[in-house]
């Protein structure tokens, strides 16, 4: 009995440690800063400002020159749609201007999307 209890305690202690080793959304966003800002009311860069992107209609941020493909996409950015887009932008919105190959790790995408949603 004591052995099982010890194993359970060790397993519970290891879970937060593993989560701490996972990159945070802020860390995962760092490469995005080359093209995107995230500050509320922030300027657009090479890409549109991403503050409030979750729930915003694709291609609709005023002042950004979107591709025809993104303007015509017609969907609202939900976490599921952002997940697909971040995995493979060219597959999700063919002919869009973003030159990003995609984030292949689903856990990293989930962390990034959760972080974006909180901004």
mmCIF file of C-alpha atoms in Angstrom:
data_model
loop_
_atom_site.group_PDB
_atom_site.id
_atom_site.type_symbol
_atom_site.label_atom_id
_atom_site.label_comp_id
_atom_site.label_asym_id
_atom_site.label_seq_id
_atom_site.Cartn_x
_atom_site.Cartn_y
_atom_site.Cartn_z
ATOM 1 C CA UNK A 1 0.000 0.000 0.000
ATOM 2 C CA UNK A 2 2.752 2.434 0.924
ATOM 3 C CA UNK A 3 4.545 1.663 -2.316
ATOM 4 C CA UNK A 4 1.450 2.509 -4.405
ATOM 5 C CA UNK A 5 0.916 5.705 -2.448
ATOM 6 C CA UNK A 6 4.542 6.729 -2.973
ATOM 7 C CA UNK A 7 4.281 6.089 -6.696
ATOM 8 C CA UNK A 8 1.090 8.152 -6.877
ATOM 9 C CA UNK A 9 2.727 11.059 -5.041
ATOM 10 C CA UNK A 10 5.759 10.890 -7.338
ATOM 11 C CA UNK A 11 3.530 10.844 -10.418
ATOM 12 C CA UNK A 12 1.597 13.883 -9.208
ATOM 13 C CA UNK A 13 4.795 15.751 -8.410
ATOM 14 C CA UNK A 14 6.220 14.975 -11.853
ATOM 15 C CA UNK A 15 3.181 16.332 -13.733
ATOM 16 C CA UNK A 16 3.695 19.989 -12.759
ATOM 17 C CA UNK A 17 7.416 19.678 -13.433
ATOM 18 C CA UNK A 18 6.692 18.418 -16.952
ATOM 19 C CA UNK A 19 4.217 21.255 -17.490
ATOM 20 C CA UNK A 20 6.846 23.746 -16.351
ATOM 21 C CA UNK A 21 9.209 22.410 -19.000
ATOM 22 C CA UNK A 22 6.638 22.983 -21.748
ATOM 23 C CA UNK A 23 7.166 26.269 -23.585
ATOM 24 C CA UNK A 24 4.695 28.950 -22.618
ATOM 25 C CA UNK A 25 2.587 30.760 -25.178
ATOM 26 C CA UNK A 26 4.650 33.899 -24.632
ATOM 27 C CA UNK A 27 7.844 32.012 -25.475
ATOM 28 C CA UNK A 28 6.213 30.440 -28.518
ATOM 29 C CA UNK A 29 5.024 33.884 -29.659
ATOM 30 C CA UNK A 30 8.575 35.287 -29.696
ATOM 31 C CA UNK A 31 9.281 34.370 -33.368
ATOM 32 C CA UNK A 32 5.928 35.911 -34.364
ATOM 33 C CA UNK A 33 7.188 39.307 -33.144
ATOM 34 C CA UNK A 34 9.234 39.611 -36.322
ATOM 35 C CA UNK A 35 6.003 40.371 -38.199
ATOM 36 C CA UNK A 36 3.183 40.820 -35.658
ATOM 37 C CA UNK A 37 2.496 43.060 -32.683
ATOM 38 C CA UNK A 38 0.165 42.011 -29.872
ATOM 39 C CA UNK A 39 -0.371 45.235 -27.912
ATOM 40 C CA UNK A 40 -3.939 46.469 -27.646
ATOM 41 C CA UNK A 41 -4.307 49.197 -30.249
ATOM 42 C CA UNK A 42 -0.801 48.395 -31.495
ATOM 43 C CA UNK A 43 0.389 49.061 -34.982
ATOM 44 C CA UNK A 44 0.400 46.510 -37.748
ATOM 45 C CA UNK A 45 3.758 45.209 -38.900
ATOM 46 C CA UNK A 46 4.467 42.969 -41.853
ATOM 47 C CA UNK A 47 1.517 41.057 -40.452
ATOM 48 C CA UNK A 48 -1.588 42.352 -38.698
ATOM 49 C CA UNK A 49 -1.718 43.140 -34.982
ATOM 50 C CA UNK A 50 -2.853 39.959 -33.220
ATOM 51 C CA UNK A 51 -4.480 41.495 -30.154
ATOM 52 C CA UNK A 52 -8.019 40.146 -30.101
ATOM 53 C CA UNK A 53 -7.435 37.781 -33.021
ATOM 54 C CA UNK A 54 -9.518 35.022 -31.391
ATOM 55 C CA UNK A 55 -13.084 35.920 -32.298
ATOM 56 C CA UNK A 56 -12.122 38.366 -35.041
ATOM 57 C CA UNK A 57 -13.157 37.822 -38.652
ATOM 58 C CA UNK A 58 -10.151 36.871 -40.791
ATOM 59 C CA UNK A 59 -8.883 39.656 -43.018
ATOM 60 C CA UNK A 60 -10.863 42.355 -41.225
ATOM 61 C CA UNK A 61 -8.439 44.401 -39.086
ATOM 62 C CA UNK A 62 -8.581 48.005 -40.323
ATOM 63 C CA UNK A 63 -5.374 49.423 -41.711
ATOM 64 C CA UNK A 64 -3.754 46.151 -42.769
ATOM 65 C CA UNK A 65 -3.300 45.236 -46.433
ATOM 66 C CA UNK A 66 -4.469 41.608 -46.446
ATOM 67 C CA UNK A 67 -4.095 39.276 -49.391
ATOM 68 C CA UNK A 68 -7.178 38.686 -51.510
ATOM 69 C CA UNK A 69 -7.203 35.123 -50.174
ATOM 70 C CA UNK A 70 -7.372 36.267 -46.549
ATOM 71 C CA UNK A 71 -9.940 38.981 -47.297
ATOM 72 C CA UNK A 72 -12.115 36.393 -49.035
ATOM 73 C CA UNK A 73 -11.637 33.657 -46.427
ATOM 74 C CA UNK A 74 -14.781 34.817 -44.631
ATOM 75 C CA UNK A 75 -14.333 32.871 -41.393
ATOM 76 C CA UNK A 76 -13.903 33.985 -37.806
ATOM 77 C CA UNK A 77 -10.751 32.957 -35.949
ATOM 78 C CA UNK A 78 -11.784 30.329 -33.421
ATOM 79 C CA UNK A 79 -9.228 28.306 -31.447
ATOM 80 C CA UNK A 80 -9.887 25.318 -33.743
ATOM 81 C CA UNK A 81 -9.441 27.388 -36.908
ATOM 82 C CA UNK A 82 -6.274 29.020 -35.546
ATOM 83 C CA UNK A 83 -4.980 25.538 -34.728
ATOM 84 C CA UNK A 84 -5.444 24.442 -38.338
ATOM 85 C CA UNK A 85 -3.967 27.690 -39.666
ATOM 86 C CA UNK A 86 -0.917 27.612 -37.408
ATOM 87 C CA UNK A 87 -0.312 23.972 -38.336
ATOM 88 C CA UNK A 88 -0.295 24.749 -42.064
ATOM 89 C CA UNK A 89 -1.142 28.316 -43.130
ATOM 90 C CA UNK A 90 -0.952 27.605 -46.871
ATOM 91 C CA UNK A 91 -3.287 24.632 -46.631
ATOM 92 C CA UNK A 92 -5.846 26.475 -44.488
ATOM 93 C CA UNK A 93 -5.846 29.711 -46.508
ATOM 94 C CA UNK A 94 -4.249 29.019 -49.899
ATOM 95 C CA UNK A 95 -2.438 32.006 -51.435
ATOM 96 C CA UNK A 96 -2.247 33.952 -48.173
ATOM 97 C CA UNK A 97 0.810 36.205 -47.741
ATOM 98 C CA UNK A 98 2.164 34.715 -44.492
ATOM 99 C CA UNK A 99 5.483 33.001 -45.194
ATOM 100 C CA UNK A 100 5.428 30.716 -42.173
ATOM 101 C CA UNK A 101 5.806 26.955 -42.577
ATOM 102 C CA UNK A 102 3.598 26.131 -39.596
ATOM 103 C CA UNK A 103 3.954 24.939 -36.028
ATOM 104 C CA UNK A 104 3.704 21.163 -36.209
ATOM 105 C CA UNK A 105 3.479 20.339 -32.465
ATOM 106 C CA UNK A 106 -0.209 20.358 -31.406
ATOM 107 C CA UNK A 107 0.653 21.031 -27.743
ATOM 108 C CA UNK A 108 2.713 24.062 -28.691
ATOM 109 C CA UNK A 109 -0.093 25.328 -30.922
ATOM 110 C CA UNK A 110 -2.570 24.913 -28.065
ATOM 111 C CA UNK A 111 -0.284 26.857 -25.706
ATOM 112 C CA UNK A 112 0.198 29.639 -28.262
ATOM 113 C CA UNK A 113 -3.521 29.886 -29.002
ATOM 114 C CA UNK A 114 -4.406 29.980 -25.289
ATOM 115 C CA UNK A 115 -1.881 32.781 -24.842
ATOM 116 C CA UNK A 116 -3.225 34.718 -27.841
ATOM 117 C CA UNK A 117 -6.754 34.317 -26.523
ATOM 118 C CA UNK A 118 -5.713 35.782 -23.157
ATOM 119 C CA UNK A 119 -4.199 38.910 -24.717
#
